[in-house]
Amino acid sequence: MSVAAATALVCALGLSAVPETAYAAPGEPGPTPGGGAGGGTGGGGSGDRSLEAVRKEVEGLYRKAESATDSYNLAREKQARQEKSILRIARAVVKAQKEMAGLRKRAGAMARAQYRGGGMPAEARLFLNGDPGDFLDGVTLARKGEKATHGLIGRLARTQVALDRYAESASQEWERLDRSRAKKAAAKKEILRKLARAQRLESRLAKDERERLRRLEEDKARGAQAKWLDTGILRELGGGATARGGRAVDFAKDQLGKDYVWGAVGPNTYDCSGLTQRAWAAAGRAIPRTSQEQWRLLPKVSAKDMRPGDLIIYFRDASHVGMYVGSGAIIHAPRPGRQVTVAGAGSMPILGVVRPDAR
């Protein structure tokens, strides 16, 4: 069975009961570069060796671009958080400034009242008062006035300290924001450079060579999947999806065939982590935007315990992610020039598995 036929079967069955052989099971024949299934003319020729070199370079460029994309998305998220933080600080500053203005107004009124009293301290005026009743009343008022004065001075000092702290915080946040913007710009430049290089390499290929390149990619994925299945992993798996996990899987199925676009989060195009984030959002669970943050922040589970809806994180730098949908398969957005598709869960080097709806 070819990969295309297996994929069609998986889709037709709704990914619910795929036999272990559906994804490049050990011993299954497959197309060889430059020929049909099980071999053919042109297989192993110099042209195929050159195409294999192109495949490796293109794959390497897309992998590096994907890694840089995570850096870009992370910097973009940090920038958004820092902008919100600066806005909160600005609002706090406005509030503190209004309070400061009111306090200064009260302090000015007190100073003017003292001036109208001839500048004589309240205590001295009390002792010069000959009426005992007035004296006692004056003592009470003087104490209240002294307390109010001390309270006003204290509030002025605290408000000024708060303003100074806000100013320092704002300055630090602006510096962080500038660094995030610089990182984002550098990551974007790196991404676009690598994407353009990979696309130029592919554009130089003839139509039949591009198709052979696709088959080479599939062959490599089939080989990796076969090794993964040889471990007997599917005999250990068997847990069903939770209600939320099922909704996330259903959402991912509905996106099959949509184009991969760098930085896209739907509804018509996706990158790898954009797809998984939107799928789990549709299931009512907010998860981080990038595959690296999904790996870092979401609860980890053993691969032998994974269930549909779990996310499989790939490569040592956690730069790719796919959603496990059962029977040894994932749905993922592979790379530019490809579409959201079904693939073998072991077709790429697995870093680990995370569970967005872990309890």
mmCIF file of C-alpha atoms in Angstrom, residues 82-330:
data_model
loop_
_atom_site.group_PDB
_atom_site.id
_atom_site.type_symbol
_atom_site.label_atom_id
_atom_site.label_comp_id
_atom_site.label_asym_id
_atom_site.label_seq_id
_atom_site.Cartn_x
_atom_site.Cartn_y
_atom_site.Cartn_z
ATOM 1 C CA GLN A 82 5.481 43.931 27.551
ATOM 2 C CA GLU A 83 3.241 46.362 25.691
ATOM 3 C CA LYS A 84 0.373 45.433 28.035
ATOM 4 C CA SER A 85 2.674 45.851 31.031
ATOM 5 C CA ILE A 86 3.713 49.322 29.861
ATOM 6 C CA LEU A 87 0.052 50.236 29.395
ATOM 7 C CA ARG A 88 -0.737 49.120 32.966
ATOM 8 C CA ILE A 89 2.196 51.146 34.276
ATOM 9 C CA ALA A 90 1.033 54.200 32.323
ATOM 10 C CA ARG A 91 -2.454 53.914 33.824
ATOM 11 C CA ALA A 92 -0.979 53.564 37.317
ATOM 12 C CA VAL A 93 1.180 56.638 36.723
ATOM 13 C CA VAL A 94 -1.853 58.698 35.655
ATOM 14 C CA LYS A 95 -3.719 57.589 38.781
ATOM 15 C CA ALA A 96 -0.731 58.395 41.039
ATOM 16 C CA GLN A 97 -0.236 61.768 39.380
ATOM 17 C CA LYS A 98 -3.885 62.679 40.012
ATOM 18 C CA GLU A 99 -3.515 61.654 43.640
ATOM 19 C CA MET A 100 -0.309 63.677 43.908
ATOM 20 C CA ALA A 101 -2.040 66.735 42.475
ATOM 21 C CA GLY A 102 -4.865 66.398 45.035
ATOM 22 C CA LEU A 103 -2.422 65.968 47.911
ATOM 23 C CA ARG A 104 -0.416 68.995 46.841
ATOM 24 C CA LYS A 105 -3.604 71.010 46.634
ATOM 25 C CA ARG A 106 -4.471 70.024 50.208
ATOM 26 C CA ALA A 107 -0.938 70.801 51.378
ATOM 27 C CA GLY A 108 -1.178 74.234 49.769
ATOM 28 C CA ALA A 109 -4.491 74.912 51.501
ATOM 29 C CA MET A 110 -2.952 74.010 54.856
ATOM 30 C CA ALA A 111 0.013 76.273 54.202
ATOM 31 C CA ARG A 112 -2.272 79.177 53.301
ATOM 32 C CA ALA A 113 -4.322 78.617 56.460
ATOM 33 C CA GLN A 114 -1.157 78.789 58.549
ATOM 34 C CA TYR A 115 -0.114 81.983 56.770
ATOM 35 C CA ARG A 116 -3.486 83.595 57.527
ATOM 36 C CA GLY A 117 -2.898 82.692 61.183
ATOM 37 C CA GLY A 118 0.181 84.896 61.191
ATOM 38 C CA GLY A 119 2.585 82.037 60.816
ATOM 39 C CA MET A 120 2.308 81.290 64.545
ATOM 40 C CA PRO A 121 2.384 77.590 65.381
ATOM 41 C CA ALA A 122 -0.938 76.211 66.601
ATOM 42 C CA GLU A 123 0.611 75.190 69.945
ATOM 43 C CA ALA A 124 1.681 78.794 70.703
ATOM 44 C CA ARG A 125 -1.764 80.157 69.889
ATOM 45 C CA LEU A 126 -3.299 77.636 72.273
ATOM 46 C CA PHE A 127 -1.221 78.775 75.253
ATOM 47 C CA LEU A 128 -2.093 82.410 74.571
ATOM 48 C CA ASN A 129 -5.813 81.616 74.680
ATOM 49 C CA GLY A 130 -7.311 82.670 78.045
ATOM 50 C CA ASP A 131 -10.522 80.637 77.812
ATOM 51 C CA PRO A 132 -10.066 77.117 79.296
ATOM 52 C CA GLY A 133 -12.887 75.656 77.200
ATOM 53 C CA ASP A 134 -11.471 77.103 74.020
ATOM 54 C CA PHE A 135 -8.043 75.841 75.074
ATOM 55 C CA LEU A 136 -9.289 72.239 75.434
ATOM 56 C CA ASP A 137 -11.167 72.418 72.149
ATOM 57 C CA GLY A 138 -8.070 73.839 70.521
ATOM 58 C CA VAL A 139 -5.912 71.007 71.863
ATOM 59 C CA THR A 140 -8.236 68.458 70.239
ATOM 60 C CA LEU A 141 -8.268 70.338 66.955
ATOM 61 C CA ALA A 142 -4.499 70.823 67.039
ATOM 62 C CA ARG A 143 -3.963 67.100 67.526
ATOM 63 C CA LYS A 144 -6.279 66.344 64.641
ATOM 64 C CA GLY A 145 -4.499 68.899 62.499
ATOM 65 C CA GLU A 146 -1.104 67.501 63.380
ATOM 66 C CA LYS A 147 -2.281 63.990 62.585
ATOM 67 C CA ALA A 148 -3.729 65.152 59.277
ATOM 68 C CA THR A 149 -0.491 66.966 58.444
ATOM 69 C CA HIS A 150 1.635 63.935 59.205
ATOM 70 C CA GLY A 151 -0.747 61.730 57.224
ATOM 71 C CA LEU A 152 -0.640 64.089 54.276
ATOM 72 C CA ILE A 153 3.159 64.235 54.320
ATOM 73 C CA GLY A 154 3.327 60.447 54.523
ATOM 74 C CA ARG A 155 0.926 60.011 51.591
ATOM 75 C CA LEU A 156 2.872 62.529 49.544
ATOM 76 C CA ALA A 157 6.097 60.635 50.212
ATOM 77 C CA ARG A 158 4.535 57.251 49.421
ATOM 78 C CA THR A 159 2.952 58.537 46.229
ATOM 79 C CA GLN A 160 6.257 60.019 45.107
ATOM 80 C CA VAL A 161 8.009 56.696 45.794
ATOM 81 C CA ALA A 162 5.329 54.918 43.754
ATOM 82 C CA LEU A 163 5.794 57.352 40.871
ATOM 83 C CA ASP A 164 9.548 56.821 40.944
ATOM 84 C CA ARG A 165 9.030 53.047 40.971
ATOM 85 C CA TYR A 166 6.621 53.245 38.054
ATOM 86 C CA ALA A 167 9.107 55.362 36.100
ATOM 87 C CA GLU A 168 11.869 52.807 36.717
ATOM 88 C CA SER A 169 9.578 49.905 35.791
ATOM 89 C CA ALA A 170 8.486 51.654 32.608
ATOM 90 C CA SER A 171 12.102 52.268 31.656
ATOM 91 C CA GLN A 172 12.976 48.594 32.212
ATOM 92 C CA GLU A 173 9.933 47.423 30.258
ATOM 93 C CA TRP A 174 10.829 49.694 27.346
ATOM 94 C CA GLU A 175 14.330 48.220 27.313
ATOM 95 C CA ARG A 176 12.891 44.686 27.335
ATOM 96 C CA LEU A 177 10.455 45.656 24.606
ATOM 97 C CA ASP A 178 13.266 46.987 22.454
ATOM 98 C CA ARG A 179 15.186 43.729 22.939
ATOM 99 C CA SER A 180 12.102 41.670 22.040
ATOM 100 C CA ARG A 181 11.545 43.742 18.924
ATOM 101 C CA ALA A 182 15.173 43.307 17.914
ATOM 102 C CA LYS A 183 15.010 39.522 18.481
ATOM 103 C CA LYS A 184 11.764 39.309 16.540
ATOM 104 C CA ALA A 185 13.205 41.289 13.633
ATOM 105 C CA ALA A 186 16.382 39.179 13.568
ATOM 106 C CA ALA A 187 14.387 35.923 13.717
ATOM 107 C CA LYS A 188 12.088 37.079 10.933
ATOM 108 C CA LYS A 189 15.030 38.025 8.752
ATOM 109 C CA GLU A 190 16.601 34.612 9.344
ATOM 110 C CA ILE A 191 13.319 32.827 8.619
ATOM 111 C CA LEU A 192 12.678 34.671 5.365
ATOM 112 C CA ARG A 193 16.256 34.116 4.214
ATOM 113 C CA LYS A 194 16.079 30.362 4.791
ATOM 114 C CA LEU A 195 12.578 30.034 3.338
ATOM 115 C CA ALA A 196 13.628 31.924 0.226
ATOM 116 C CA ARG A 197 16.714 29.729 -0.176
ATOM 117 C CA ALA A 198 14.678 26.522 0.170
ATOM 118 C CA GLN A 199 12.017 27.779 -2.240
ATOM 119 C CA ARG A 200 14.655 28.757 -4.796
ATOM 120 C CA LEU A 201 16.137 25.256 -4.628
ATOM 121 C CA GLU A 202 12.729 23.666 -5.175
ATOM 122 C CA SER A 203 11.735 26.087 -7.920
ATOM 123 C CA ARG A 204 14.770 25.024 -9.981
ATOM 124 C CA LEU A 205 13.495 21.459 -10.105
ATOM 125 C CA ALA A 206 11.410 20.201 -12.986
ATOM 126 C CA LYS A 207 7.880 19.037 -12.222
ATOM 127 C CA ASP A 208 8.844 15.357 -12.192
ATOM 128 C CA GLU A 209 11.842 16.124 -9.977
ATOM 129 C CA ARG A 210 9.614 17.935 -7.473
ATOM 130 C CA GLU A 211 7.393 14.866 -7.363
ATOM 131 C CA ARG A 212 10.437 12.643 -6.819
ATOM 132 C CA LEU A 213 11.553 15.008 -4.059
ATOM 133 C CA ARG A 214 8.186 14.530 -2.380
ATOM 134 C CA ARG A 215 8.600 10.754 -2.674
ATOM 135 C CA LEU A 216 12.088 10.951 -1.170
ATOM 136 C CA GLU A 217 10.625 12.833 1.811
ATOM 137 C CA GLU A 218 7.918 10.189 2.140
ATOM 138 C CA ASP A 219 10.477 7.369 1.933
ATOM 139 C CA LYS A 220 12.484 8.871 4.748
ATOM 140 C CA ALA A 221 9.364 9.322 6.875
ATOM 141 C CA ARG A 222 8.244 5.745 6.126
ATOM 142 C CA GLY A 223 11.597 4.357 7.209
ATOM 143 C CA ALA A 224 11.523 6.266 10.481
ATOM 144 C CA GLN A 225 7.932 5.197 11.131
ATOM 145 C CA ALA A 226 8.796 1.538 10.472
ATOM 146 C CA LYS A 227 11.611 1.676 13.049
ATOM 147 C CA TRP A 228 9.262 3.287 15.554
ATOM 148 C CA LEU A 229 6.614 0.611 14.989
ATOM 149 C CA ASP A 230 9.283 -2.104 15.351
ATOM 150 C CA THR A 231 9.581 -1.113 19.015
ATOM 151 C CA GLY A 232 6.080 -2.507 19.573
ATOM 152 C CA ILE A 233 4.830 0.860 20.752
ATOM 153 C CA LEU A 234 1.319 0.334 19.381
ATOM 154 C CA ARG A 235 0.840 -2.722 21.587
ATOM 155 C CA GLU A 236 1.301 -0.473 24.612
ATOM 156 C CA LEU A 237 -1.046 2.267 23.436
ATOM 157 C CA GLY A 238 -4.766 1.982 23.877
ATOM 158 C CA GLY A 239 -6.099 4.905 25.875
ATOM 159 C CA GLY A 240 -9.046 6.728 24.337
ATOM 160 C CA ALA A 241 -9.405 10.472 23.955
ATOM 161 C CA THR A 242 -11.107 12.594 26.583
ATOM 162 C CA ALA A 243 -14.120 14.661 25.529
ATOM 163 C CA ARG A 244 -11.891 17.693 25.017
ATOM 164 C CA GLY A 245 -9.207 15.659 23.314
ATOM 165 C CA GLY A 246 -11.796 14.284 20.927
ATOM 166 C CA ARG A 247 -12.969 17.784 20.029
ATOM 167 C CA ALA A 248 -9.367 18.848 19.401
ATOM 168 C CA VAL A 249 -8.837 15.844 17.106
ATOM 169 C CA ASP A 250 -12.078 16.574 15.245
ATOM 170 C CA PHE A 251 -10.939 20.147 14.667
ATOM 171 C CA ALA A 252 -7.565 18.963 13.368
ATOM 172 C CA LYS A 253 -9.278 16.529 10.961
ATOM 173 C CA ASP A 254 -11.350 19.375 9.556
ATOM 174 C CA GLN A 255 -8.148 21.243 8.629
ATOM 175 C CA LEU A 256 -6.703 18.425 6.476
ATOM 176 C CA GLY A 257 -5.580 19.693 3.077
ATOM 177 C CA LYS A 258 -5.113 23.322 4.143
ATOM 178 C CA ASP A 259 -1.805 24.942 3.238
ATOM 179 C CA TYR A 260 1.101 25.435 5.596
ATOM 180 C CA VAL A 261 1.944 29.137 5.825
ATOM 181 C CA TRP A 262 4.666 30.509 8.056
ATOM 182 C CA GLY A 263 3.239 32.170 11.173
ATOM 183 C CA ALA A 264 -0.377 31.307 10.309
ATOM 184 C CA VAL A 265 -2.948 30.341 12.948
ATOM 185 C CA GLY A 266 -5.974 29.690 10.723
ATOM 186 C CA PRO A 267 -8.652 29.533 9.718
ATOM 187 C CA ASN A 268 -7.431 28.880 6.165
ATOM 188 C CA THR A 269 -3.705 28.264 6.666
ATOM 189 C CA TYR A 270 -1.530 27.091 9.560
ATOM 190 C CA ASP A 271 1.967 26.501 10.765
ATOM 191 C CA CYS A 272 2.592 23.498 13.016
ATOM 192 C CA SER A 273 1.986 25.077 16.431
ATOM 193 C CA GLY A 274 -0.718 27.371 15.060
ATOM 194 C CA LEU A 275 -2.692 24.254 14.165
ATOM 195 C CA THR A 276 -2.320 22.598 17.575
ATOM 196 C CA GLN A 277 -3.086 25.822 19.431
ATOM 197 C CA ARG A 278 -6.278 26.421 17.435
ATOM 198 C CA ALA A 279 -7.362 22.789 17.757
ATOM 199 C CA TRP A 280 -7.159 22.934 21.535
ATOM 200 C CA ALA A 281 -8.772 26.383 21.608
ATOM 201 C CA ALA A 282 -11.706 24.820 19.747
ATOM 202 C CA ALA A 283 -11.792 22.203 22.523
ATOM 203 C CA GLY A 284 -11.960 24.931 25.171
ATOM 204 C CA ARG A 285 -8.360 24.829 26.362
ATOM 205 C CA ALA A 286 -5.917 27.686 25.828
ATOM 206 C CA ILE A 287 -2.335 26.517 25.235
ATOM 207 C CA PRO A 288 0.891 28.391 24.357
ATOM 208 C CA ARG A 289 1.489 29.572 20.796
ATOM 209 C CA THR A 290 4.841 27.945 20.058
ATOM 210 C CA SER A 291 5.915 24.302 20.068
ATOM 211 C CA GLN A 292 8.812 25.172 22.371
ATOM 212 C CA GLU A 293 6.466 26.789 24.902
ATOM 213 C CA GLN A 294 3.992 23.929 24.522
ATOM 214 C CA TRP A 295 6.838 21.562 25.415
ATOM 215 C CA ARG A 296 8.048 23.724 28.278
ATOM 216 C CA LEU A 297 4.729 24.547 29.920
ATOM 217 C CA LEU A 298 2.289 21.709 29.246
ATOM 218 C CA PRO A 299 2.251 18.536 31.403
ATOM 219 C CA LYS A 300 4.467 15.789 29.992
ATOM 220 C CA VAL A 301 3.390 12.170 29.644
ATOM 221 C CA SER A 302 5.195 9.013 28.597
ATOM 222 C CA ALA A 303 4.932 8.120 24.904
ATOM 223 C CA LYS A 304 3.574 4.678 25.854
ATOM 224 C CA ASP A 305 0.698 6.369 27.687
ATOM 225 C CA MET A 306 -0.257 8.879 25.011
ATOM 226 C CA ARG A 307 -3.834 9.158 23.831
ATOM 227 C CA PRO A 308 -5.580 10.996 20.966
ATOM 228 C CA GLY A 309 -5.371 14.751 21.455
ATOM 229 C CA ASP A 310 -1.926 14.658 23.043
ATOM 230 C CA LEU A 311 0.771 16.685 21.322
ATOM 231 C CA ILE A 312 4.000 15.061 20.148
ATOM 232 C CA ILE A 313 6.968 17.426 20.195
ATOM 233 C CA TYR A 314 9.720 16.742 17.679
ATOM 234 C CA PHE A 315 13.462 17.402 17.379
ATOM 235 C CA ARG A 316 15.864 18.316 20.153
ATOM 236 C CA ASP A 317 15.008 22.005 19.946
ATOM 237 C CA ALA A 318 11.240 21.304 20.194
ATOM 238 C CA SER A 319 10.751 23.085 16.879
ATOM 239 C CA HIS A 320 7.896 20.967 15.501
ATOM 240 C CA VAL A 321 4.646 19.620 16.898
ATOM 241 C CA GLY A 322 1.862 17.339 15.722
ATOM 242 C CA MET A 323 -1.342 16.063 17.298
ATOM 243 C CA TYR A 324 -1.593 12.349 18.023
ATOM 244 C CA VAL A 325 -4.869 11.023 16.620
ATOM 245 C CA GLY A 326 -4.540 7.325 17.429
ATOM 246 C CA SER A 327 -3.332 4.165 15.660
ATOM 247 C CA GLY A 328 0.234 5.451 15.378
ATOM 248 C CA ALA A 329 -0.711 8.586 13.426
ATOM 249 C CA ILE A 330 -0.527 12.338 13.823
#
